[in-house]
CSV table of C-alpha atoms in Angstrom, one decimal:
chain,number,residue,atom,x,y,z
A,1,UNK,CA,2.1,33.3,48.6
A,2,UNK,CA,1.9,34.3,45.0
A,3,UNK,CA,1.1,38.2,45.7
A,4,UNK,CA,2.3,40.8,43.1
A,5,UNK,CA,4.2,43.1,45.8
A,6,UNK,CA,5.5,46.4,45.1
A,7,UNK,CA,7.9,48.0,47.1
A,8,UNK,CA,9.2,51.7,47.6
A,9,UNK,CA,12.3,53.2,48.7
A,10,UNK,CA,14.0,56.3,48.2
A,11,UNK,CA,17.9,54.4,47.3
A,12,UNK,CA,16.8,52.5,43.8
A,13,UNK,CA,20.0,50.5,44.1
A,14,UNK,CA,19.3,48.6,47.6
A,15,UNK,CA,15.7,48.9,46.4
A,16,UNK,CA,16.2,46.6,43.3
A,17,UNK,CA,18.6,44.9,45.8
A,18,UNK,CA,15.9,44.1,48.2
A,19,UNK,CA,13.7,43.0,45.0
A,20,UNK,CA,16.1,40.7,43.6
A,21,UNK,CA,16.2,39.1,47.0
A,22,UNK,CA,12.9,38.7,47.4
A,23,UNK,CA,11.8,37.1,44.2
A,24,UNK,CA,10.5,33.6,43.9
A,25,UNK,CA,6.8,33.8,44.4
A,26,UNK,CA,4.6,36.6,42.8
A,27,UNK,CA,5.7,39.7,40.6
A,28,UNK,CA,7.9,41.9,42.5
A,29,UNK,CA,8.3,45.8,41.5
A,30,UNK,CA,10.5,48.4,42.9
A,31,UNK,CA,9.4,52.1,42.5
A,32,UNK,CA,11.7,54.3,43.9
A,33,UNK,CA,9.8,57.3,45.8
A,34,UNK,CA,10.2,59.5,48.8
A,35,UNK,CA,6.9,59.2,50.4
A,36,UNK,CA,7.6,62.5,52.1
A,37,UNK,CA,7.0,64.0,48.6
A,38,UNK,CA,3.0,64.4,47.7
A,39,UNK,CA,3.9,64.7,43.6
A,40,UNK,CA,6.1,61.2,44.2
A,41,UNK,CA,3.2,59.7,45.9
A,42,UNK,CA,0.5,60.8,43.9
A,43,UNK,CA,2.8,59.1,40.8
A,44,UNK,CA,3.7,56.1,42.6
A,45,UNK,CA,0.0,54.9,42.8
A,46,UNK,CA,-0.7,56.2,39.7
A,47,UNK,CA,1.8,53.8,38.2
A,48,UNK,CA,0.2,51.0,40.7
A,49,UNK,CA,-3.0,50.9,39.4
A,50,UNK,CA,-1.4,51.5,35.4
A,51,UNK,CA,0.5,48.0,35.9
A,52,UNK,CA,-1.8,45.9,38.4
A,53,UNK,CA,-4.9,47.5,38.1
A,54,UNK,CA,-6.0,47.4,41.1
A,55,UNK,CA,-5.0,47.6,44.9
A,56,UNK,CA,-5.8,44.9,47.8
A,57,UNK,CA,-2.8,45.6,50.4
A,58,UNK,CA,-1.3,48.8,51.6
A,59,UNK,CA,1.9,48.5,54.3
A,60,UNK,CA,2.4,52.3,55.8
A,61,UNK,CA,6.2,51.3,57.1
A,62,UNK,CA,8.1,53.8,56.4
A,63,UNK,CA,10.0,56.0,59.7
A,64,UNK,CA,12.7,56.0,61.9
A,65,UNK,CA,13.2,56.6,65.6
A,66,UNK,CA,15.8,59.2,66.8
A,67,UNK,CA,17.3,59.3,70.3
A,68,UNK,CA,17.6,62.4,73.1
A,69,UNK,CA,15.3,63.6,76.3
A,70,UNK,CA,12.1,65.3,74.8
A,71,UNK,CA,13.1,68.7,76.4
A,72,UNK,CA,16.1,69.0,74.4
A,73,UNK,CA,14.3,68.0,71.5
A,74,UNK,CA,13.7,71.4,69.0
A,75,UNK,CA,10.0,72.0,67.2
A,76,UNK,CA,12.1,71.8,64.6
A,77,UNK,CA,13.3,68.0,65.1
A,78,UNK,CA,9.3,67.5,65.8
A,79,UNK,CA,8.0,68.8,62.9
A,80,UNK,CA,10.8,67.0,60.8
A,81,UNK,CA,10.3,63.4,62.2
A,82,UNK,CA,6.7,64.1,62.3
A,83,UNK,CA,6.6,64.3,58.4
A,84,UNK,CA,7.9,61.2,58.1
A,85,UNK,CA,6.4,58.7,60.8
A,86,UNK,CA,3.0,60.5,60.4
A,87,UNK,CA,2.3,62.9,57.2
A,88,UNK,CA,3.7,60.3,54.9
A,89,UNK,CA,1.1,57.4,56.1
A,90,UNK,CA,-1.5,60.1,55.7
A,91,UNK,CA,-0.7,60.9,52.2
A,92,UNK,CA,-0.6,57.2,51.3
A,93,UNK,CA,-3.6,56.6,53.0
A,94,UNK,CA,-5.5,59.3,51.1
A,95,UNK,CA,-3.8,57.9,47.7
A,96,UNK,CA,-4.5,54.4,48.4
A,97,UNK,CA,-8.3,54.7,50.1
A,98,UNK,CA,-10.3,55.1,46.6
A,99,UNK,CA,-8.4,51.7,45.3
A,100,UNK,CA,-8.7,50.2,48.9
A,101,UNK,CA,-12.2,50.7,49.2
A,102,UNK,CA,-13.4,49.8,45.9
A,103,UNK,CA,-11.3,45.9,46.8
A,104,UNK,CA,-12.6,45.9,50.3
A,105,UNK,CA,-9.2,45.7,51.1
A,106,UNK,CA,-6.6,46.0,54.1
A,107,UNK,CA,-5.1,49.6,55.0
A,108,UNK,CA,-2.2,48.8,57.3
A,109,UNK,CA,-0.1,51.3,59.6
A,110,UNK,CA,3.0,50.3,61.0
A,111,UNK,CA,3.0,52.2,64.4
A,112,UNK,CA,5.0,51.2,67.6
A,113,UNK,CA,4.9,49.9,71.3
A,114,UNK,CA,6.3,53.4,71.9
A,115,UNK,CA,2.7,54.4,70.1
A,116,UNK,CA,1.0,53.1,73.3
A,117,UNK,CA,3.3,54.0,75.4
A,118,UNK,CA,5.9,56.6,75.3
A,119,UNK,CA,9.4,55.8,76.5
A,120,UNK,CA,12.4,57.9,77.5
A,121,UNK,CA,15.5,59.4,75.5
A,122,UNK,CA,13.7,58.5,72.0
A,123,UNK,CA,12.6,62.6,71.4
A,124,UNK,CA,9.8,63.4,68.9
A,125,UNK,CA,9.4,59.4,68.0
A,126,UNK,CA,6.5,58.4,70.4
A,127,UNK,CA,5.1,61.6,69.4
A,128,UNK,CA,4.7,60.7,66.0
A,129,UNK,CA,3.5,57.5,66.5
A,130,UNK,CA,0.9,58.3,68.9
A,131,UNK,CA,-0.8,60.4,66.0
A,132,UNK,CA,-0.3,57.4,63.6
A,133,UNK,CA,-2.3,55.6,66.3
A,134,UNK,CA,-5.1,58.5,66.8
A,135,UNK,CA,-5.2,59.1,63.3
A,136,UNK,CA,-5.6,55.4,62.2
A,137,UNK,CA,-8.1,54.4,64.9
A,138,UNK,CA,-9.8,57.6,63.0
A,139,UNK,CA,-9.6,55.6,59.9
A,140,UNK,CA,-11.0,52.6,61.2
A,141,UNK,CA,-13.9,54.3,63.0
A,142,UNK,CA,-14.9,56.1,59.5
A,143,UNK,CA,-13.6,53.0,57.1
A,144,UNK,CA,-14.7,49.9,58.2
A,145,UNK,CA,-18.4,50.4,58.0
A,146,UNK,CA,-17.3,50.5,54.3
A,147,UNK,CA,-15.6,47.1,54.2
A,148,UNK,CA,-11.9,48.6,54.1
A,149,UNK,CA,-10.0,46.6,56.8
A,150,UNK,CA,-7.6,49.2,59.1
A,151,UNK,CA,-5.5,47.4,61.0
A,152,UNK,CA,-3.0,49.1,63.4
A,153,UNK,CA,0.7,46.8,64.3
A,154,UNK,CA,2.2,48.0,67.7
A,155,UNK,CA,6.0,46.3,67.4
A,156,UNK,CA,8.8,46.0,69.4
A,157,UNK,CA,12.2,46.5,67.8
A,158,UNK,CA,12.7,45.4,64.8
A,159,UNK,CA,16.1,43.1,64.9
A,160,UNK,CA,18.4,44.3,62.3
A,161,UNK,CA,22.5,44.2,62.0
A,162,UNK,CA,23.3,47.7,62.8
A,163,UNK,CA,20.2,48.0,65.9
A,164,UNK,CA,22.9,49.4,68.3
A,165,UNK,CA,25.1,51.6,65.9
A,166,UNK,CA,22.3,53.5,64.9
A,167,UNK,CA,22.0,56.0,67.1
A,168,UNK,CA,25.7,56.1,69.1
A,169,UNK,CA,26.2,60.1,68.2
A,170,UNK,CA,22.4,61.0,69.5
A,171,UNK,CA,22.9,58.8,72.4
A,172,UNK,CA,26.1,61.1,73.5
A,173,UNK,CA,25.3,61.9,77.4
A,174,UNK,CA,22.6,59.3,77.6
A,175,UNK,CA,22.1,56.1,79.5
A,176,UNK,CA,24.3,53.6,77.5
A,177,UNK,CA,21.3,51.5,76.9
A,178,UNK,CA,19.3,54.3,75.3
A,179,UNK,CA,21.5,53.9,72.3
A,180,UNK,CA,20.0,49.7,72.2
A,181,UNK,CA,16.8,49.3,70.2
A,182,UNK,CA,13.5,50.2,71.4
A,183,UNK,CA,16.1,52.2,73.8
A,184,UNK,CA,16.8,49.4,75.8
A,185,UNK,CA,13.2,47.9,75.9
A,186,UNK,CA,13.4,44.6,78.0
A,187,UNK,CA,12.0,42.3,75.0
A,188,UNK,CA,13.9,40.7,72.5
A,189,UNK,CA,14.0,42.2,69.0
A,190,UNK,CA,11.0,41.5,66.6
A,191,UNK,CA,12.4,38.8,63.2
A,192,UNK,CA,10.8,40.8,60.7
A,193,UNK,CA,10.3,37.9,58.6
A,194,UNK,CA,8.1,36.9,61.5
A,195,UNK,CA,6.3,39.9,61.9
A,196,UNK,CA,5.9,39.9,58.1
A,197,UNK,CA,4.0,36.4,58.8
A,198,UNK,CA,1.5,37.9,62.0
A,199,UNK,CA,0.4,40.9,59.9
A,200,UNK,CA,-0.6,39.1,57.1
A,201,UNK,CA,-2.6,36.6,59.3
A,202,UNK,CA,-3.8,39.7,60.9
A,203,UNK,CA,-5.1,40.6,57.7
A,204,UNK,CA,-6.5,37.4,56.7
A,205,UNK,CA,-8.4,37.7,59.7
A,206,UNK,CA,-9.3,41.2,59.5
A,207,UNK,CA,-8.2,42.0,62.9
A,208,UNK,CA,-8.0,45.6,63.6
A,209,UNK,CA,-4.8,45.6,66.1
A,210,UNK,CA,-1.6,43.8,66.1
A,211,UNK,CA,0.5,44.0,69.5
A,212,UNK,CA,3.7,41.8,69.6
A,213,UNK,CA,4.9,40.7,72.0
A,214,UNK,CA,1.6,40.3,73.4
A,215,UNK,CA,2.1,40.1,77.1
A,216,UNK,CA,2.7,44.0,76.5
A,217,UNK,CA,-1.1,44.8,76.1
A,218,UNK,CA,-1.1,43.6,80.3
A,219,UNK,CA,1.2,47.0,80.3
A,220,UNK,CA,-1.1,49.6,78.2
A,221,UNK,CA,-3.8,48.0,80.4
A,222,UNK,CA,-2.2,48.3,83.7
A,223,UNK,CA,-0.8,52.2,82.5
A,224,UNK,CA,-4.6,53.2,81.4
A,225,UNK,CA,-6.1,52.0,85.0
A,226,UNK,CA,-3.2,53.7,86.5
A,227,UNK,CA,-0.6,55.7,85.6
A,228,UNK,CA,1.8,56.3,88.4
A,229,UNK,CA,2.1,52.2,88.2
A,230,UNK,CA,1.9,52.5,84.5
A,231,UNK,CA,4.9,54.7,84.5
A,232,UNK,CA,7.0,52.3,87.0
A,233,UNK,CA,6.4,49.6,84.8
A,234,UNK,CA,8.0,51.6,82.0
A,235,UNK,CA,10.9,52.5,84.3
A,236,UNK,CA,11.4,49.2,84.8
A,237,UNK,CA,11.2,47.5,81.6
A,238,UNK,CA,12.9,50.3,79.7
């Protein structure tokens, strides 16, 4: 659509990789930066606003899920996955907001179904992704009134070629469809190039949540009115 996009990664070879495939329509820019790393993020948008200017889109989409019954799972293995799928959105949040709200502009956080609803054998991850969810409703709440659009993406598994591979040596002694994405959630995976296209209608129509599939919200509903039937439902479909 013409957008100049810039995109971050930690690998700068498979990030100018990923650039080169996506050219064609606006500027594209790879900056490689671990966004667990305040000084790397405080210079990535620093060399944003140096080459562009100015800021109209943020995509918080950075994580990773991790497999294993919550139990088992250390403080350690919290507090790690927790920096990623959490602190990181909150750093570029804070980095982004002065740009974000001077564009009236769209803040957007890639959370989970799992951050409505937590599922079993995937450890810390819905843990971390039901702060992201607290923490960007937060956002919205204190943001909005301002003109910043917050919009929140609740996704099912993202299809990709390794989905089941991922996780085989963290699955060891699990159900064998704990190692499948989502952890064997009962909907197909997500394109990404699809769910590129829904958050950026989202956007365009300031929405401030994005569930796909969207026969799932009948679930969060169902689990909120009650949660022993909530939690068969889960059972069921995961």
């Amino acid at each position: 659509m013409g957008a100049n996009v810039v995109i971050v990664a930690r690998d700068a070879t498979r990030l100018e990789a990923t650039a080169a495939d996506l050219r064609g329509g606006g500027k594209i820019v790879p900056i490689p930066a671990d966004v667990t790393r305040q000084d790397q993020v405080d210079r990535l948008f620093q060399q944003v606003i140096e080459q562009f200017g100015r800021l109209d889109l943020l995509v918080n989409s950075a994580g990773r899920s991790t497999r294993g019954e919550a139990i088992d799972t250390t403080p350690e293995e919290f507090i790690d996955l927790m920096d990623l799928n959490f602190i990181a959105a909150v750093r570029g949040c804070r980095a982004a907001a002065p740009h974000l709200l001077k564009s009236r502009g769209h803040l957007v956080n890639i959370s989970s179904l799992a951050g409505k609803a937590a599922v079993r054998y995937v450890g810390a991850y819905p843990a971390t992704k039901f702060a992201l969810t607290a923490y960007t409703q937060q956002l919205r709440l204190e943001l909005s009134p301002r003109g910043l659009q917050v919009l929140l993406v609740f996704p099912g598994p993202i299809a990709r070629e390794n989905g089941e591979e991922r996780y085989a040596d963290q699955a060891a002694g699990l159900p064998a469809k704990a190692r499948k994405p989502g952890a064997g959630v009962r909907f197909g995976a997500v394109p990404p190039e699809k769910l590129a296209r829904l958050i950026l209608r989202a956007c365009e129509q300031r929405r401030p949540e994005l569930v796909y599939p969207p026969i799932v919200r009948l679930l969060f509903t169902l689990g909120q009115l009650s949660p022993r039937l909530g939690d068969w439902l889960v059972r069921r479909l995961t």
